[in-house]
Short mmCIF file of C-alpha atoms and ligand atoms in Angstrom, two decimals:
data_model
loop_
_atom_site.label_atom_id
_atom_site.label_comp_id
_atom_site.label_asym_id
_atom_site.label_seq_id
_atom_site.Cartn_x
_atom_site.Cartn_y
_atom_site.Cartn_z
CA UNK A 1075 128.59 105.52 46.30
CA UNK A 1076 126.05 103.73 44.53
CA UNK A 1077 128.14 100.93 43.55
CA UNK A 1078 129.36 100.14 47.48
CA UNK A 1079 125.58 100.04 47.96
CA UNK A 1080 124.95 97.89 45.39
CA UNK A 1081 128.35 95.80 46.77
CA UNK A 1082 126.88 95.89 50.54
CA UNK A 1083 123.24 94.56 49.62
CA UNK A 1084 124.97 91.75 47.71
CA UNK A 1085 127.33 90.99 50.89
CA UNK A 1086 124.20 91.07 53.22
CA UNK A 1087 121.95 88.94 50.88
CA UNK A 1088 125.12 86.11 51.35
CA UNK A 1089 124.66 86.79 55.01
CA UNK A 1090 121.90 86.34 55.35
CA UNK A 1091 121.42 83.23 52.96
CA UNK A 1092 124.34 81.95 55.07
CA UNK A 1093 122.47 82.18 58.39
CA UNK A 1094 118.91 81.37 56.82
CA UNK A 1095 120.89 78.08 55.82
CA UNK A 1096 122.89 77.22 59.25
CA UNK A 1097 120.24 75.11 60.77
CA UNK A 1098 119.80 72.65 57.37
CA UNK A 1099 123.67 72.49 57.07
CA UNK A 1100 123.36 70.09 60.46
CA UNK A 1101 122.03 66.57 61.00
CA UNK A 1102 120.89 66.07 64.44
CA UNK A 1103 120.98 62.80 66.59
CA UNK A 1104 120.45 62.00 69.99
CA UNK A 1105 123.25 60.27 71.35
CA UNK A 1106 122.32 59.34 74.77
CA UNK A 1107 119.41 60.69 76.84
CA UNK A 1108 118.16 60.24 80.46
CA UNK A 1109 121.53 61.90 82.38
CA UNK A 1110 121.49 63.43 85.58
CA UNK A 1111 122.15 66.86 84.48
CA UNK A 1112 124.79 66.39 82.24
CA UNK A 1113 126.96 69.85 83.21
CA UNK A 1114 130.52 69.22 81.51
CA UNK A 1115 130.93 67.01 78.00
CA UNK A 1116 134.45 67.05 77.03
CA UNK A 1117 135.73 64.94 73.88
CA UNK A 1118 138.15 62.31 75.44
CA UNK A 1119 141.67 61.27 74.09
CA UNK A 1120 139.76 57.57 74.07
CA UNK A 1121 137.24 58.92 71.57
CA UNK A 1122 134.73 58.68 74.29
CA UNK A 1123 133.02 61.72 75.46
CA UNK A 1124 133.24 61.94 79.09
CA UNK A 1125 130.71 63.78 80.90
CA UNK A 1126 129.94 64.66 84.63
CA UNK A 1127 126.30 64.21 85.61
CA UNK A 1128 125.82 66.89 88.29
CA UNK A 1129 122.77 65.63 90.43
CA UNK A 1130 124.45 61.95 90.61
CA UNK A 1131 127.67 63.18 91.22
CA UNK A 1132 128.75 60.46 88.26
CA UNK A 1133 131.47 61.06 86.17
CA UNK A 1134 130.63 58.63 82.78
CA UNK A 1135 131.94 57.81 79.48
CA UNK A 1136 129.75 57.64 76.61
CA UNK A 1137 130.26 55.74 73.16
CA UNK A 1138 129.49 58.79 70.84
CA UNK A 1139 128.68 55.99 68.08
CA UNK A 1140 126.13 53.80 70.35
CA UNK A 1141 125.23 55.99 73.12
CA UNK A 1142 126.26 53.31 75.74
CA UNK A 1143 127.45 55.01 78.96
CA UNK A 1144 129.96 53.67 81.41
CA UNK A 1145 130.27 54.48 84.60
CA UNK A 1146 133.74 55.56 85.72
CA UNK A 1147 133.22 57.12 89.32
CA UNK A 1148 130.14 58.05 91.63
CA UNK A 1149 131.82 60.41 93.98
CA UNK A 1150 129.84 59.85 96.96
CA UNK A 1151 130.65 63.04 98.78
CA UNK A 1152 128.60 64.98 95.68
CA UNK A 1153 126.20 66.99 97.79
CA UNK A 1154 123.65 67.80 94.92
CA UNK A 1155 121.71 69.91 96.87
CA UNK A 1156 117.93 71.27 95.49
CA UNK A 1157 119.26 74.39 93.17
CA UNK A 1158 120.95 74.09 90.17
CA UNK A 1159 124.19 75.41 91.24
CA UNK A 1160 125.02 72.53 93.15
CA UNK A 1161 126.40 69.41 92.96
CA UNK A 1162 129.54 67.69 90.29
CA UNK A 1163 129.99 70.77 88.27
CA UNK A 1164 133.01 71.01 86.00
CA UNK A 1165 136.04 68.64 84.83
CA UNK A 1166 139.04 68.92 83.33
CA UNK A 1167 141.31 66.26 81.56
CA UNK A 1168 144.81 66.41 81.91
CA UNK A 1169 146.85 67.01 78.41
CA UNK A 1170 148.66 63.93 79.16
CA UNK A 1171 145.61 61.38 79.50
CA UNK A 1172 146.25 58.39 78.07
CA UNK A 1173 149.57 59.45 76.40
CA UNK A 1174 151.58 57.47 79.24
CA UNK A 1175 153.53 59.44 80.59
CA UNK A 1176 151.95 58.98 84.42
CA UNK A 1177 149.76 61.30 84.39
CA UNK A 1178 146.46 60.40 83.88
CA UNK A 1179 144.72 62.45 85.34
CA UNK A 1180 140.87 64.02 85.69
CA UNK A 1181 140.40 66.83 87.54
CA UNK A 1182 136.45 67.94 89.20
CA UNK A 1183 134.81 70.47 91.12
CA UNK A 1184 131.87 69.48 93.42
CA UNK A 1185 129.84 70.82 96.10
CA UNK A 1186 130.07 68.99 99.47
CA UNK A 1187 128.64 69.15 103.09
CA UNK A 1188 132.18 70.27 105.00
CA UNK A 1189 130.73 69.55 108.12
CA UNK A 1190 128.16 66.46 107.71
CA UNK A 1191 126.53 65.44 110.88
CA UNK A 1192 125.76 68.56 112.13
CA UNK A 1193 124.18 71.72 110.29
CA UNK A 1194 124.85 72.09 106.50
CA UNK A 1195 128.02 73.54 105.15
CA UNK A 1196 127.57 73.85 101.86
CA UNK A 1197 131.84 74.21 100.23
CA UNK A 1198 133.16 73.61 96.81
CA UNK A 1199 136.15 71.32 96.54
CA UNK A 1200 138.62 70.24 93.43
CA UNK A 1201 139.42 66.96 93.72
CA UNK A 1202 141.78 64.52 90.96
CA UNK A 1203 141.41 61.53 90.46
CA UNK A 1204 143.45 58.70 88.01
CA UNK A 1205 141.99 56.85 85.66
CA UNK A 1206 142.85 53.49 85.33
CA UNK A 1207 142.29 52.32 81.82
CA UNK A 1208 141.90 48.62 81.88
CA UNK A 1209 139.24 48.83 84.34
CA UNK A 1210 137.94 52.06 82.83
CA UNK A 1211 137.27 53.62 86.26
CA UNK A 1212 138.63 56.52 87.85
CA UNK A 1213 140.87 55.70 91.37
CA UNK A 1214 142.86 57.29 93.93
CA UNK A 1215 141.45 60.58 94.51
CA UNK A 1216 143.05 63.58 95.70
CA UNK A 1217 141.73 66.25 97.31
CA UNK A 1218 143.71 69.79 95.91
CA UNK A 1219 141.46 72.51 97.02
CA UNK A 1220 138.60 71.98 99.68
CA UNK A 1221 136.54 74.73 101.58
CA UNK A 1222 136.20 76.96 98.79
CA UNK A 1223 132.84 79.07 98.98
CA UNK A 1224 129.52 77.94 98.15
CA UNK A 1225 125.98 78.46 98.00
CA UNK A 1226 122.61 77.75 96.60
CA UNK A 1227 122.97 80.12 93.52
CA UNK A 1228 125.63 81.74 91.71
CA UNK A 1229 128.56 79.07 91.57
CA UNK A 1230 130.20 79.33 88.30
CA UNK A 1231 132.19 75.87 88.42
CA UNK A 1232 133.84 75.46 85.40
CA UNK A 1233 136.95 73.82 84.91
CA UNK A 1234 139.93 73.92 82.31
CA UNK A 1235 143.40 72.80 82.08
CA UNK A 1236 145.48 75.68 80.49
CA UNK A 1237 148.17 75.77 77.83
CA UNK A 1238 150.53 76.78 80.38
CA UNK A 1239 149.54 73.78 82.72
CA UNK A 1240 147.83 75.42 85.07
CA UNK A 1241 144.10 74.64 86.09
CA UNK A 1242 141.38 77.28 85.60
CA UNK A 1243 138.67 77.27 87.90
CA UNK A 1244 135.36 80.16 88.26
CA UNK A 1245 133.92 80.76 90.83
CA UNK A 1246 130.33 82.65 91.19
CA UNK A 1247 129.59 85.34 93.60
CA UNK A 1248 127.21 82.78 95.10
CA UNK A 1249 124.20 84.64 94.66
CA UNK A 1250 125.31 87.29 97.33
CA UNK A 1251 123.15 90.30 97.61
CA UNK A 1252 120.05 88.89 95.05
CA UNK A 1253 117.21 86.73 95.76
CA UNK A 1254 117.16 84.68 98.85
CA UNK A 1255 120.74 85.65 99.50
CA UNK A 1256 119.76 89.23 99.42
CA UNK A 1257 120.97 89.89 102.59
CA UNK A 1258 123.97 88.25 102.30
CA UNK A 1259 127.03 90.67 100.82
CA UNK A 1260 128.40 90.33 97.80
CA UNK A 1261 132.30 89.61 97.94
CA UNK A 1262 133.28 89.61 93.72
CA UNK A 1263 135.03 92.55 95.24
CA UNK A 1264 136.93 91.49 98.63
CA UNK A 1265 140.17 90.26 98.44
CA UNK A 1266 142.25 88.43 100.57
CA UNK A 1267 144.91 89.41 102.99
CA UNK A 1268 148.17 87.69 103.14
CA UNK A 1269 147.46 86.51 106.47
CA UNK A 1270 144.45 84.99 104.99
CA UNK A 1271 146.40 83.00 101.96
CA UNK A 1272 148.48 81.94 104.92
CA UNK A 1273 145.92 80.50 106.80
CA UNK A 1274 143.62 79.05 104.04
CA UNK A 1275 141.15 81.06 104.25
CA UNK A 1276 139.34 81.37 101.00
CA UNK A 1277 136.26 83.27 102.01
CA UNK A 1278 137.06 86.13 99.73
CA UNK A 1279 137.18 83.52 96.50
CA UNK A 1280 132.94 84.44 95.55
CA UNK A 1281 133.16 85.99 92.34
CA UNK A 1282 136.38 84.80 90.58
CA UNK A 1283 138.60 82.99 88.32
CA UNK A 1284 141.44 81.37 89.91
CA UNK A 1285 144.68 79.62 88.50
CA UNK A 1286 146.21 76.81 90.53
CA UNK A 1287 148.98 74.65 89.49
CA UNK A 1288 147.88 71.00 89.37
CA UNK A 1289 148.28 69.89 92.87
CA UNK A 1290 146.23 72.87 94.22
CA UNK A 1291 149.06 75.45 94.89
CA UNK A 1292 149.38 79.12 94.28
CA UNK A 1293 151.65 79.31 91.09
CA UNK A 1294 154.54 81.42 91.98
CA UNK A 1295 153.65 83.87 89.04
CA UNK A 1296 149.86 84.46 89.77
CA UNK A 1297 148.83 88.03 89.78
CA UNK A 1298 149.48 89.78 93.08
CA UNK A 1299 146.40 92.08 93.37
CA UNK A 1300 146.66 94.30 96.26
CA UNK A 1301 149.67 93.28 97.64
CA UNK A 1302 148.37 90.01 98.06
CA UNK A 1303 149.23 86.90 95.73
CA UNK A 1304 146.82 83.86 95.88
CA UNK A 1305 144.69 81.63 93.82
CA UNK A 1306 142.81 84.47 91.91
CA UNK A 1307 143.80 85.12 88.51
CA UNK A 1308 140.37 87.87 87.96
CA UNK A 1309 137.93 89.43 90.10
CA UNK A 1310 134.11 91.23 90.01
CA UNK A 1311 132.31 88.10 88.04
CA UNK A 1312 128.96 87.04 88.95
CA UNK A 1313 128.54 83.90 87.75
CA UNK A 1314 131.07 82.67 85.38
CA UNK A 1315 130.64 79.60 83.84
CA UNK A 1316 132.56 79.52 80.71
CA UNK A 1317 136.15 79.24 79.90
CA UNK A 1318 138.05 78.63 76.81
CA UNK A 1319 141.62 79.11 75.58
CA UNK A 1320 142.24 80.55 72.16
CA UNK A 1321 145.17 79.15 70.32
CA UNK A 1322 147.85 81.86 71.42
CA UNK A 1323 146.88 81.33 75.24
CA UNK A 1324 144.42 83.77 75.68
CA UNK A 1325 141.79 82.98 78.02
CA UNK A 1326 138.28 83.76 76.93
CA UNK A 1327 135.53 83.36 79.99
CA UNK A 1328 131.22 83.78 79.89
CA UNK A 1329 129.21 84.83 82.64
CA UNK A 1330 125.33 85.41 82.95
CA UNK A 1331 124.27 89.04 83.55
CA UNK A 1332 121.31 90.49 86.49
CA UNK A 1333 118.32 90.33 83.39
CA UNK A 1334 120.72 92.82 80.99
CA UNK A 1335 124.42 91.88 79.67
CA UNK A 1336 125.69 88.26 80.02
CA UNK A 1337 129.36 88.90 79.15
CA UNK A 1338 132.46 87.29 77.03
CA UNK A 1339 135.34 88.48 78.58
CA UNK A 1340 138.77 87.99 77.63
CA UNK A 1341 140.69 87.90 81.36
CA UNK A 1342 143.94 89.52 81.71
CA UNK A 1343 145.42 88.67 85.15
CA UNK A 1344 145.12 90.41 87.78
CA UNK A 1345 142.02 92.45 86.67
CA UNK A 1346 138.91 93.15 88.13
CA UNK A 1347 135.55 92.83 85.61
CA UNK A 1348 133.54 95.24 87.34
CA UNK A 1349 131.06 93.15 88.76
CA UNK A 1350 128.77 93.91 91.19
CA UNK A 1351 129.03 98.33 90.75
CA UNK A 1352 128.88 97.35 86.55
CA UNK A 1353 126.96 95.24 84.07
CA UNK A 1354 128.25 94.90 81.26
CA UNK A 1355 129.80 98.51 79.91
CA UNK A 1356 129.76 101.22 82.15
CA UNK A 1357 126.66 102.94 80.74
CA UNK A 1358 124.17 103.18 83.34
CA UNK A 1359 121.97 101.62 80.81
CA UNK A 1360 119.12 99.62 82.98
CA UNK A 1361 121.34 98.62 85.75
CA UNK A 1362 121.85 100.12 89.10
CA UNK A 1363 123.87 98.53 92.02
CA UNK A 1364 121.06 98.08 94.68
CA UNK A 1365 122.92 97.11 97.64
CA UNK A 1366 120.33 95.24 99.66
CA UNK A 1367 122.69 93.96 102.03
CA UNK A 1368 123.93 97.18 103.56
CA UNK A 1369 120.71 98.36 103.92
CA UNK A 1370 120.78 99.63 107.84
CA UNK A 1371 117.25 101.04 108.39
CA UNK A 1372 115.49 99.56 108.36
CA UNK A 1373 117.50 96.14 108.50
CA UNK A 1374 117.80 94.47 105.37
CA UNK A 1375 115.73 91.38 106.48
CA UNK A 1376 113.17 93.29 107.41
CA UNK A 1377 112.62 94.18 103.13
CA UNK A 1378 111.07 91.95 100.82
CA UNK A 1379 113.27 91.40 97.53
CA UNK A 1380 112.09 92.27 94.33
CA UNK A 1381 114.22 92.69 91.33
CA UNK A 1382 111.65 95.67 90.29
CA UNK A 1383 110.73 99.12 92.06
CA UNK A 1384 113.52 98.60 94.65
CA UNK A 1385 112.47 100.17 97.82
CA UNK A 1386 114.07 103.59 98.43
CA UNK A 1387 115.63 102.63 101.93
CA UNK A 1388 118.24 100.35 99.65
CA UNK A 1389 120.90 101.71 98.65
CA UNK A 1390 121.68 102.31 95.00
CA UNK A 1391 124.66 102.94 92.72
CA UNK A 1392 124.79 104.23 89.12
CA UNK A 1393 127.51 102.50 87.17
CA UNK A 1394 128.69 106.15 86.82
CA UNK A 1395 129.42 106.68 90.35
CA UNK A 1396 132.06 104.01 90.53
CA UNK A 1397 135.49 105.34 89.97
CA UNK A 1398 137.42 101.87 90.32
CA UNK A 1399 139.17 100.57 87.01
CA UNK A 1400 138.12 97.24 85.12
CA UNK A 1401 138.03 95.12 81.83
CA UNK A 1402 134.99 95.49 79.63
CA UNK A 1403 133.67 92.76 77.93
CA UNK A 1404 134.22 92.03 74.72
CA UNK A 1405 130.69 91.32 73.60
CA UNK A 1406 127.34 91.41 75.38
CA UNK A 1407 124.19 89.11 75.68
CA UNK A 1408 122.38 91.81 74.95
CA UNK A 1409 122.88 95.07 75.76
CA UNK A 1410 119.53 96.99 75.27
CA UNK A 1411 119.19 100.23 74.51
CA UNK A 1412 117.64 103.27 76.11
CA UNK A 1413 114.05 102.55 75.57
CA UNK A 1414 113.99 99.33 77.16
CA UNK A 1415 112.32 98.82 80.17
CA UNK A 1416 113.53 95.79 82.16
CA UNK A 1417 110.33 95.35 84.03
CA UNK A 1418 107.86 95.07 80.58
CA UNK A 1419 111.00 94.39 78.22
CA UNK A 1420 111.60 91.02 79.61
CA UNK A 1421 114.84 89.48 80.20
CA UNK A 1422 117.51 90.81 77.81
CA UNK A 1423 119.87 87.59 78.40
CA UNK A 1424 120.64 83.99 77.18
CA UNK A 1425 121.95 82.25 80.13
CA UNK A 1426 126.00 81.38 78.79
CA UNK A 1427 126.47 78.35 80.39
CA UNK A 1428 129.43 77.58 79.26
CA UNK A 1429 132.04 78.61 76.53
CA UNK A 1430 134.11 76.92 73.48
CA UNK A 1431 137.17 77.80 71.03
CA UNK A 1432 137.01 76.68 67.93
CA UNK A 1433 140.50 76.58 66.62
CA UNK A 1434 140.53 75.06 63.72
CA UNK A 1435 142.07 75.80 60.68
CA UNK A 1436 142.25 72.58 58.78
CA UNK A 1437 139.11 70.85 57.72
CA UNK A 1438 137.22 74.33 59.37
CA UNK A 1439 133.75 74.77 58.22
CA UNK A 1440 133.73 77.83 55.97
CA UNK A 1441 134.14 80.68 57.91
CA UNK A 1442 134.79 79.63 61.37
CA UNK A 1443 138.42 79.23 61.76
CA UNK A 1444 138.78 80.98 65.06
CA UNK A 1445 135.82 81.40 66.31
CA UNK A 1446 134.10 81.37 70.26
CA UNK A 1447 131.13 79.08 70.38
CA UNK A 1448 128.89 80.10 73.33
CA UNK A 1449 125.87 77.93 74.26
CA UNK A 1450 122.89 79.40 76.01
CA UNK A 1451 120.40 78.10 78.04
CA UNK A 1452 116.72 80.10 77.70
CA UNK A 1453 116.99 80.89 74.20
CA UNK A 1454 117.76 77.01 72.73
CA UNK A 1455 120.86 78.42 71.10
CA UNK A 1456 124.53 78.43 70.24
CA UNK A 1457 126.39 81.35 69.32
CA UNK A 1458 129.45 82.01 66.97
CA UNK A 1459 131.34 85.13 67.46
CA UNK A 1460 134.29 85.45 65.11
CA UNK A 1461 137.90 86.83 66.79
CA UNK A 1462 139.66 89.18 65.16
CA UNK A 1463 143.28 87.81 63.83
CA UNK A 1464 144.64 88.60 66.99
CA UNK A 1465 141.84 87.11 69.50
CA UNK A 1466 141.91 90.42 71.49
CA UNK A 1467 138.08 91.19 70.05
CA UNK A 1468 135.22 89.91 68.67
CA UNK A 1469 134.08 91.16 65.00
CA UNK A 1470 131.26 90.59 63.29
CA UNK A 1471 127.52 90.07 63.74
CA UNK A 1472 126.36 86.47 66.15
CA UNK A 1473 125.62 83.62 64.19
CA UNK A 1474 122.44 81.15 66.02
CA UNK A 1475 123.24 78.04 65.49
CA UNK A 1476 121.97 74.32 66.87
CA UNK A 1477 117.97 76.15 67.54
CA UNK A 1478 116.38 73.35 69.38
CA UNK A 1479 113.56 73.57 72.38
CA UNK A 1480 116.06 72.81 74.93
CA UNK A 1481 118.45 74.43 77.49
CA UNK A 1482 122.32 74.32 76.30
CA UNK A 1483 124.70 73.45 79.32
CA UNK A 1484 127.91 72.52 77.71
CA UNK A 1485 129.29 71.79 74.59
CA UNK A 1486 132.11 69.56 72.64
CA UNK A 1487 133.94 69.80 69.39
CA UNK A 1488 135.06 66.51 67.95
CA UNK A 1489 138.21 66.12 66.59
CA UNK A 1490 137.27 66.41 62.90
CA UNK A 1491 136.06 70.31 63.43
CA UNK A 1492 132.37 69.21 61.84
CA UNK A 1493 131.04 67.50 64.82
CA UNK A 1494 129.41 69.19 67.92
CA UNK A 1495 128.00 67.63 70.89
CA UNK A 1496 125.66 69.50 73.31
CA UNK A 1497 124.32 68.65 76.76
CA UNK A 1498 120.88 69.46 77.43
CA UNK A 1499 119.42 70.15 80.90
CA UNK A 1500 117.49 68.37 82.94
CA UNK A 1501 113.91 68.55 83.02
CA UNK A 1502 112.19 71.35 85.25
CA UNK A 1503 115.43 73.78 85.56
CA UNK A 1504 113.45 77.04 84.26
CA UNK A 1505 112.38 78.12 80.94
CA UNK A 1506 114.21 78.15 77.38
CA UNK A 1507 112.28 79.16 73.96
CA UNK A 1508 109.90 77.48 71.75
CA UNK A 1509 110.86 77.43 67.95
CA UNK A 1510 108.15 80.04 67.43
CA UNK A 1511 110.16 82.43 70.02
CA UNK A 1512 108.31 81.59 73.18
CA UNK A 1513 109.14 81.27 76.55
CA UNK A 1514 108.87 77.42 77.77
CA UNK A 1515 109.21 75.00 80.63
CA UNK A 1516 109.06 72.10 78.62
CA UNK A 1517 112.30 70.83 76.59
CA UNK A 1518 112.42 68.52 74.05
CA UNK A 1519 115.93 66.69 75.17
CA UNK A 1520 115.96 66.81 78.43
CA UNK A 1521 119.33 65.41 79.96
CA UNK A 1522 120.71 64.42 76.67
CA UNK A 1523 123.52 64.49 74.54
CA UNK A 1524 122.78 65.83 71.43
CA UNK A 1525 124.98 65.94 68.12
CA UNK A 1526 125.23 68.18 65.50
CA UNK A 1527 126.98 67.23 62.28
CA UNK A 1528 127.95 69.22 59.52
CA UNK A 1529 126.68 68.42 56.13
CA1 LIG B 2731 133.01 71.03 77.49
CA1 LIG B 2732 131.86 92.53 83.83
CA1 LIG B 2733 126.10 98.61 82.01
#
């Protein structure tokens, strides 16, 4: 006994010399600074890091050794709108980029005004367009998938191209049933008919992950999921916003919790992740549904929101209540325990923004073969979760990594498994964390690319 305490201190002194020492084990350079809200930075088969800039609806290439940027396309259409949940969101490359085989292709998903001229409709489109290396621009666009739902909060976004050669897209629940959408319900949990799939109807596609096959089809083995087979691969996310592939094909995704539990999930098709009647595990730890929107006297517009001391004419469900079946995560962002109060507490969250596997094996930094890298954006942080051998869990305590005064939108891994490059918000998006632990509104990097190097 007393030697396996004497063994454990020993272990946890390493530990924690190991974390102590993460921050000094990085140099840190600004590559390029002054973006439009850099959202997606994605290490290019050119060695360029191409990055979508989501107020100027630019997608640009940037020289990670000079910082010179390059325009390659200003999609006009980009309606950036005033929240940040608008605008050129995510972007995929396809596998086959510059290999030539003919298919060169870049995949993004905007916002757009479906009906310009008239009143705004706000709708989320994927569009692909080639790139034409000798002029370095990207040409002949595509549209693959327009009228998908949108809105002024909530609208997840990301994209990625699958090891089964598929595109991933997430989709948020669009803010339904929370803040100025309050009266507005929340659909994470409607599906569609087949009638609906018929008639392209994606009205039901708040508050999920779909899977398309490149030209913006259903893939003949999606999930059917009540019956019904469309472009949904998982259902009941709020806002998802990360997605990564571990090197077996499993998809790992991130999405930002109500104040409590932002989520890593690992999506199995066809499943439903509990969102809105559970945050998180079902615990009934700090969060009850409060279904604003069905709220019938008096009429829900009639209420005021406030994410505190709901008003007892609302409607509320303990997790417990809800007998339905879904996936819980894998880890939680945080999950407090039963003394916290939510309203004194303060927010119990980082803010994923976006999610990344790091598969490497060869030339790994100690430690992190196989490994999820998940940046945040109000604590100034990355995280490292280890997977277990067999990527269905996460073991291990979090590692914080990259600790800057800045908020963490997406992240790349250069080829050489040392080099990381992070895109920083613009200025004036809401708060992220001083080095001393406080809450901010000021950032040091604001619209940047930022590198981390290993030592
Ligand atoms: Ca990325
Ligand atoms: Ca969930
Ligand atoms: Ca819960």
């Amino acid at each position: 006994m007393l030697r396996y305490f004497i063994l454990t201190a020993a272990l946890l002194g390493t530990l924690f010399q190991a974390m102590g020492s993460t921050q000094q084990a990085f140099s840190v350079r600004v590559v390029a600074t002054g973006l439009a809200g850099p959202w997606e930075v994605i290490w290019g088969p050119d060695g360029y890091l191409w990055v979508t800039e989501r107020t100027a609806g630019r997608v640009v290439r940037i020289n990670p050794a000079d910082g010179a940027v390059t325009l390659a396309v200003r999609i006009a259409e980009v309606y950036p709108g005033t929240s940040w949940h608008e605008g050129l969101l995510g972007m995929a490359l396809h596998p086959d980029l510059l290999k030539g085989a003919g298919r060169d292709y870049v995949y993004v998903a905007y916002t757009y005004d479906a009906d310009p001229g008239t009143a705004l409709s706000r709708k989320l489109k994927l569009r692909r367009y080639t790139y034409n290396a000798t002029a370095h621009t990207l040409v002949d666009p595509v549209d693959l998938l327009t009228n998908l739902p949108a809105n002024d909060d909530h609208g997840g976004g990301r994209l990625a191209f699958g090891p089964d050669q598929k595109l991933y897209l997430s989709r948020g629940d669009d803010g339904a049933n929370w803040l100025q959408n309050y009266c507005k319900p929340n659909r994470a949990q409607d599906l569609p008919a087949a009638s609906a799939v018929l008639a392209k109807d994606w009205s039901t596609y708040s508050g999920k992950l779909l899977r398309l096959n490149p030209d913006g089809t259903v893939p003949s083995d999606n999930p059917v999921i009540n019956g019904v087979r469309s472009h949904i691969y998982s259902y009941g996310h709020r806002n998802p916003q990360g997605l990564a592939f571990g090197p077996t094909g499993i998809l790992y995704e991130s999405e930002h919790g109500p104040g409590t539990d932002d989520e890593v999930n690992r999506i199995v098709a066809g499943s439903n992740y509990g969102w809105p009647y559970v945050a998180g595990y079902k615990d009934d730890r700090t969060y009850v549904f409060a279904d604003w929107s069905h709220t019938t006297t008096p009429p829900c517009a009639t209420l005021k929101f406030t994410e505190y001391g709901v008003p007892p004419e609302v409607p509320k469900h303990k997790e417990s209540e809800w007998k339905g079946t879904f996936v819980p995560p894998i880890r939680t962002f945080f999950t407090p325990d039963e003394r916290y109060d939510p309203q004194t507490g303060g927010s119990s969250t980082i803010a994923p923004s976006s999610l990344e596997m790091y598969a490497a094996r060869t030339n790994a930094i100690p430690g992190w073969a196989n490994s999820l890298l998940l940046p945040g954006m109000t604590r100034g942080l990355v995280y490292r979760m280890k997977l277990a051998e067999d990527g269905q869990s996460v073991v291990g305590p979090n590692e914080e990594l990259f600790r800057t005064q800045n908020r963490y939108r997406d992240m790349a891994i250069g080829p050489d498994a040392r080099t990381f490059y992070l895109a920083t918000d613009p200025a004036g998006l809401g708060r992220t964390t001083d080095l001393s632990g406080k809450s901010t509104l000021e950032y040091a990097n604001p619209g940047a690319i930022m590198e981390f190097r290993y030592k």
